[in-house]
Amino acid sequence: MAEQRIGAVEAGGTKFVLAVADAGGQIIDRARIDTRTPAETFPEMAAFFARHAPLAGIGIASFGPIDINPASPGYGTFTTTPKPGWSGARFHDALAGLGAPILVDTDVNGAALGEWLAGAGKGCETLAYTTVGTGIGTGVLHQGLSRGGIGHLEAGHIRPARDPQRDPFAGRCPFHGDCLEGLASGPAIIDRWGVPLDEAAKSHPDAIPLVASYLADLAVTLVLLHMPDRLIFGGGVMKTPGLLESLRARTEARLAGYVVHPRLDPGLATYITAPALGDDAGITGAIALGQRALREGRG
Amino acid sequence: MAEQRIGAVEAGGTKFVLAVADAGGQIIDRARIDTRTPAETFPEMAAFFARHAPLAGIGIASFGPIDINPASPGYGTFTTTPKPGWSGARFHDALAGLGAPILVDTDVNGAALGEWLAGAGKGCETLAYTTVGTGIGTGVLHQGLSRGGIGHLEAGHIRPARDPQRDPFAGRCPFHGDCLEGLASGPAIIDRWGVPLDEAAKSHPDAIPLVASYLADLAVTLVLLHMPDRLIFGGGVMKTPGLLESLRARTEARLAGYVVHPRLDPGLATYITAPALGDDAGITGAIALGQRALREGRG
């Protein structure tokens, strides 16, 4: 019998990363395709996997909002995404022809799983992975399983404390205006200063402290509401030099010594960290989901 | 062989509720003792249980902060509580003589468990129970197990948006000043207006909307970070007429239609509710923990 193969998809708003791995998770083949409409992107995705059929399990870490409840009839279906054409699109329909069990989770949960297995989250019982980019989202894993409820977490939409004197920008979230994503995502930074954060910092000395202050509200909230072993902050905005350090300092100041645990080291230098896998976290997590689909036989 | 008996403790800052139940959870005997120092209260608690020995399992739902990690050497030990004499006190030391397996969780997790089993949380996969009284705390259960990480949740210390023009009160949390507990707990209300909220509302028309606004920040944060099926709000402050209704309205306005799910009914009338068990939620949950201790044999 041939080696069992795993399919994996990291589905983002601009690109899909596809991979086929052996049962041990070693990548055999990978590809990158543009995210267009489901009618264009899904067949291209399916064709890639068809070349490696049969697959024994498929794992998907996707942008959302998407139904990630395996017990739901809509499992794997995009729900209210504003991305044209994607509401109602379903991974299972596109991949049903392959006959493999499929597990679907969010992009941030997938990245969290990748970092937990092979990156900066190894050994953590409770891990929070946040991405700060086009959007802001957090995946929380406990013992390797993502936390959620009637849907996946939406941590990017908490409302940070805002001082209009310091920051007159009203925010750009179409639902909430000045929620965290409305104030501190990449597009919010461009809207406010006209340039990315590293550029803005050259002419606005408060730019990095301001964004760090908003993100610290999320970090503190994650600590108080999930008590993770570690917080990983990744995504394009977090690559801005000095931002991670500023986030650590503000988070520590806000916590004010209230949460006492050896994991919260002085300066939070090991408590709040960058991802270790860089751009490979998502596909690593998707492969792990595919391996889990194989073990559990879920479809 | 005699019927197996369960011991249960709801340990609060002013009183301990003690109960002995049969293996099916029916209460056989109960008592209420004042919370003084551990040297006084613990022997009185142990003497009550000794009269019903042997016990097959003991469940404890306690005020905190307290170590609730069964794998920790300090399991069942109060940590940094400001309550004189209680830091370092350990339930297991007081109850070791009974030879029964013991499970310890927080008071809010215990109340959540009680409501989940027999009250307003029945049938919920993910349930958040918040108490607003001397302190503010939330217990989140998923499939009947309390969520936490390196410690139990500390949701009362999130920082709500505050407008000093509207509310000049600076907050009373010794760690954070104007965190939620510092602004909206019973003692914060007394500090600000000199009287409980129902009295304050007579001369300050904004009192209930203001407190509801702070609590809505917690409700929204719980939705975004845990996606519960339902939020239960209990505790002394929540008995103020009109507060629950105001909290529902403000929470719905803040969410602004972003989270779409049948559970979030119009007006959140069934989504945000009062407890159904009233003062019995905690001891009901403690009995359930004792039954679990019996099943799992944990000590």
Coordinates of C-alpha atoms in Angstrom, one line a residue, chain A residues 5-287:
Chain A
R5 CA -0.9 11.5 1.8
I6 CA -2.3 14.6 3.5
G7 CA -3.7 17.7 1.7
A8 CA -3.5 21.1 3.3
V9 CA -4.8 24.6 2.5
E10 CA -3.9 27.9 4.1
A11 CA -6.7 30.1 2.6
G12 CA -6.0 33.8 2.8
G13 CA -7.7 36.8 1.4
T14 CA -5.1 37.3 -1.3
K15 CA -3.5 33.8 -1.8
F16 CA -4.1 30.2 -1.1
V17 CA -1.1 28.1 -0.1
L18 CA -1.6 24.5 -1.0
A19 CA 0.5 21.5 0.2
V20 CA 0.6 17.8 0.0
A21 CA 2.5 16.0 2.8
D22 CA 3.2 12.5 3.8
A23 CA 1.5 11.0 6.9
G24 CA 4.3 12.3 9.0
G25 CA 3.8 15.9 7.9
Q26 CA 6.8 16.2 5.5
I27 CA 5.8 18.4 2.5
I28 CA 6.0 16.5 -0.9
D29 CA 4.6 19.3 -3.1
R30 CA 3.3 22.8 -2.6
A31 CA 1.8 25.6 -4.7
R32 CA 0.5 29.1 -4.3
I33 CA -2.5 30.4 -6.1
D34 CA -4.3 33.7 -6.2
T35 CA -7.5 34.2 -4.3
R36 CA -10.1 35.3 -6.8
T37 CA -13.7 34.1 -6.7
P38 CA -14.6 30.6 -5.5
A39 CA -15.6 29.7 -9.0
E40 CA -12.0 30.3 -10.1
T41 CA -9.9 29.5 -7.1
F42 CA -11.7 26.3 -5.9
P43 CA -11.3 24.3 -9.1
E44 CA -7.6 25.3 -9.2
M45 CA -7.2 24.1 -5.6
A46 CA -9.1 20.9 -6.4
A47 CA -7.0 20.2 -9.5
F48 CA -3.7 20.5 -7.5
F49 CA -5.0 17.9 -5.0
A50 CA -6.3 15.6 -7.7
R51 CA -2.8 15.3 -9.1
H52 CA -1.9 13.7 -5.7
A53 CA -5.0 11.5 -5.2
P54 CA -5.9 9.6 -3.2
L55 CA -5.6 11.8 -0.1
A56 CA -6.2 10.3 3.3
G57 CA -7.1 13.6 5.0
I58 CA -7.4 17.3 4.2
G59 CA -6.8 20.2 6.6
I60 CA -7.9 23.8 6.0
A61 CA -6.9 26.9 7.8
S62 CA -9.0 29.7 6.3
F63 CA -9.9 33.3 6.4
G64 CA -13.4 34.0 7.6
P65 CA -15.9 34.4 9.0
I66 CA -16.4 30.7 8.4
D67 CA -18.4 27.9 10.0
I68 CA -15.9 25.7 11.9
N69 CA -18.3 23.6 13.9
P70 CA -17.9 20.0 12.7
A71 CA -21.5 19.3 14.0
S72 CA -23.0 22.1 11.9
P73 CA -24.6 21.3 8.5
G74 CA -22.8 24.4 7.2
Y75 CA -19.3 23.2 8.4
G76 CA -16.7 24.7 6.1
T77 CA -19.0 27.4 4.7
F78 CA -18.0 31.1 4.6
T79 CA -20.7 33.1 6.4
T80 CA -20.9 36.9 6.4
T81 CA -17.6 37.8 4.7
P82 CA -17.7 41.0 2.8
K83 CA -15.3 39.4 0.2
P84 CA -17.3 39.4 -3.0
G85 CA -18.6 35.9 -4.0
W86 CA -17.3 34.1 -0.9
S87 CA -20.4 34.2 1.4
G88 CA -21.9 30.7 1.1
A89 CA -18.9 29.1 -0.6
R90 CA -18.1 25.8 1.0
F91 CA -14.7 23.9 1.0
H92 CA -16.4 20.6 1.3
D93 CA -18.3 21.1 -2.0
A94 CA -15.1 21.9 -3.8
L95 CA -13.2 18.9 -2.4
A96 CA -15.9 16.3 -2.1
G97 CA -14.6 14.5 -5.2
L98 CA -11.4 13.6 -3.4
G99 CA -13.3 11.5 -0.9
A100 CA -11.0 12.4 2.0
P101 CA -12.1 13.5 5.5
I102 CA -11.8 17.2 5.9
L103 CA -11.2 19.4 9.0
V104 CA -11.6 23.2 8.8
D105 CA -10.4 25.8 11.2
T106 CA -9.6 29.6 11.0
D107 CA -6.4 31.0 9.7
V108 CA -5.3 32.2 13.1
N109 CA -6.2 28.9 14.8
G110 CA -4.2 27.1 12.1
A111 CA -1.2 29.4 12.6
A112 CA -1.6 28.9 16.4
L113 CA -1.5 25.1 15.8
G114 CA 1.6 25.3 13.6
E115 CA 3.4 27.4 16.2
W116 CA 2.3 25.1 19.0
L117 CA 3.6 22.0 17.2
A118 CA 6.8 23.4 15.7
G119 CA 7.4 27.0 16.7
A120 CA 7.2 29.6 19.4
G121 CA 4.3 27.8 21.2
K122 CA 5.9 24.4 21.8
G123 CA 5.1 23.1 25.2
C124 CA 2.3 25.6 26.0
E125 CA -0.9 24.2 27.5
T126 CA -2.8 27.4 26.5
L127 CA -1.5 29.5 23.6
A128 CA -2.8 32.7 22.1
Y129 CA -1.7 33.6 18.5
T130 CA -2.6 37.0 17.2
T131 CA -2.1 38.3 13.7
V132 CA -2.0 42.1 13.1
G133 CA -2.3 42.7 9.4
T134 CA -5.2 43.4 7.0
G135 CA -7.3 42.4 9.9
I136 CA -6.7 41.5 13.6
G137 CA -7.5 38.1 14.9
T138 CA -6.5 35.7 17.7
G139 CA -6.6 32.0 17.9
V140 CA -6.5 30.4 21.3
L141 CA -5.5 26.8 21.7
H142 CA -5.9 24.8 24.9
Q143 CA -4.1 21.4 24.8
G144 CA -3.8 21.7 21.1
L145 CA -7.5 22.3 20.5
S146 CA -8.9 25.7 19.4
R147 CA -11.2 27.5 21.8
G148 CA -14.5 28.8 20.5
G149 CA -18.2 28.5 21.1
I150 CA -21.2 29.3 18.8
G151 CA -18.5 30.5 16.4
H152 CA -14.8 31.2 16.3
L153 CA -13.3 34.0 18.4
E154 CA -13.4 37.6 17.1
A155 CA -10.9 39.2 19.4
G156 CA -10.0 41.9 16.8
H157 CA -13.3 43.6 17.5
I158 CA -12.8 44.4 21.2
R159 CA -12.9 48.2 21.9
P160 CA -9.7 49.6 23.3
A161 CA -9.6 52.7 25.5
R162 CA -9.2 55.7 23.2
D163 CA -8.3 59.2 23.9
P164 CA -9.6 61.4 21.0
Q165 CA -7.1 64.1 22.0
R166 CA -4.2 61.8 21.4
D167 CA -5.8 60.0 18.4
P168 CA -8.5 61.9 16.5
F169 CA -8.7 59.1 13.9
A170 CA -12.3 57.7 14.3
G171 CA -11.5 54.2 13.2
R172 CA -12.5 52.3 10.1
C173 CA -14.4 49.2 11.1
P174 CA -17.6 49.1 9.1
F175 CA -19.4 47.6 12.2
H176 CA -17.8 49.3 15.2
G177 CA -15.7 52.2 14.0
D178 CA -13.1 52.4 16.7
C179 CA -12.7 48.7 17.7
L180 CA -9.2 47.4 17.7
E181 CA -9.2 46.3 14.1
G182 CA -10.7 49.7 13.2
L183 CA -7.8 51.5 14.9
A184 CA -4.7 49.3 14.7
S185 CA -4.9 47.1 11.6
G186 CA -2.7 47.7 8.6
P187 CA -5.5 49.5 6.7
A188 CA -6.3 51.7 9.7
I189 CA -2.7 52.7 9.9
I190 CA -2.6 53.7 6.3
D191 CA -5.9 55.6 6.7
R192 CA -4.6 57.5 9.6
W193 CA -1.0 58.4 8.5
G194 CA -1.1 57.6 4.7
V195 CA 1.9 55.2 5.1
P196 CA 2.7 51.9 6.8
L197 CA 3.7 52.1 10.5
D198 CA 7.5 52.0 10.0
E199 CA 7.2 55.0 7.7
A200 CA 4.7 56.8 9.9
A201 CA 7.0 56.4 12.9
K202 CA 9.6 58.6 11.2
S203 CA 7.4 61.7 11.3
H204 CA 5.0 60.8 14.2
P205 CA 7.0 59.8 17.3
D206 CA 3.8 58.6 19.0
A207 CA 2.8 56.3 16.2
I208 CA 4.4 53.1 17.5
P209 CA 3.4 53.8 21.2
L210 CA -0.2 54.5 20.1
V211 CA -0.6 51.3 18.1
A212 CA 1.2 49.4 20.9
S213 CA -1.2 50.9 23.4
Y214 CA -4.2 49.6 21.5
L215 CA -2.7 46.2 21.0
A216 CA -1.8 46.0 24.7
D217 CA -5.5 46.2 25.5
L218 CA -5.9 43.0 23.5
A219 CA -2.9 41.4 25.2
V220 CA -4.2 42.2 28.6
T221 CA -7.7 41.0 27.7
L222 CA -6.3 37.8 26.4
V223 CA -4.4 37.3 29.7
L224 CA -7.4 38.0 31.8
L225 CA -9.9 35.9 29.7
H226 CA -7.7 33.0 28.7
M227 CA -4.7 32.9 31.0
P228 CA -2.3 31.7 28.2
D229 CA 1.2 30.4 28.8
R230 CA 2.3 32.7 26.0
L231 CA 1.1 35.3 23.6
I232 CA 2.5 35.2 20.0
F233 CA 2.0 38.4 17.9
G234 CA 2.6 38.0 14.2
G235 CA 1.4 39.6 10.9
G236 CA 2.7 42.3 8.7
V237 CA 2.2 45.2 11.1
M238 CA 4.1 43.4 13.9
K239 CA 7.2 43.4 11.7
T240 CA 7.6 47.2 12.5
P241 CA 10.8 47.6 14.4
G242 CA 10.2 48.4 18.0
L243 CA 6.5 47.6 18.1
L244 CA 6.8 44.2 19.9
E245 CA 9.0 45.8 22.6
S246 CA 6.5 48.7 23.0
L247 CA 3.7 46.2 23.2
R248 CA 5.5 44.2 26.0
A249 CA 6.1 47.3 28.0
R250 CA 2.6 48.6 27.8
T251 CA 1.1 45.2 28.6
E252 CA 3.2 44.8 31.6
A253 CA 2.3 48.3 32.8
R254 CA -1.4 47.6 32.4
L255 CA -1.3 44.3 34.2
A256 CA 0.3 46.2 37.1
G257 CA 1.6 43.0 38.8
Y258 CA -1.9 41.6 39.2
V259 CA -1.2 38.3 37.5
V260 CA 1.7 36.5 39.2
H261 CA 3.1 33.5 37.4
P262 CA 6.6 32.4 36.4
R263 CA 5.5 32.5 32.8
L264 CA 5.2 36.3 33.0
D265 CA 8.9 37.1 33.2
P266 CA 10.2 40.6 33.9
G267 CA 9.6 42.7 30.8
L268 CA 7.4 39.9 29.3
A269 CA 10.4 39.1 27.0
T270 CA 9.5 35.5 26.7
Y271 CA 5.8 35.9 27.5
I272 CA 5.0 38.0 24.4
T273 CA 6.9 36.8 21.4
A274 CA 7.1 36.9 17.6
P275 CA 6.2 33.7 15.6
A276 CA 9.0 31.3 15.0
L277 CA 7.7 29.8 11.8
G278 CA 7.2 33.1 10.0
D279 CA 5.1 32.5 6.9
D280 CA 5.0 28.7 7.4
A281 CA 2.9 28.7 10.6
G282 CA -0.4 28.5 8.7
I283 CA 0.4 25.7 6.3
T284 CA 2.1 23.8 9.1
G285 CA -1.1 24.0 11.1
A286 CA -3.2 23.0 8.1
I287 CA -1.1 19.9 7.6

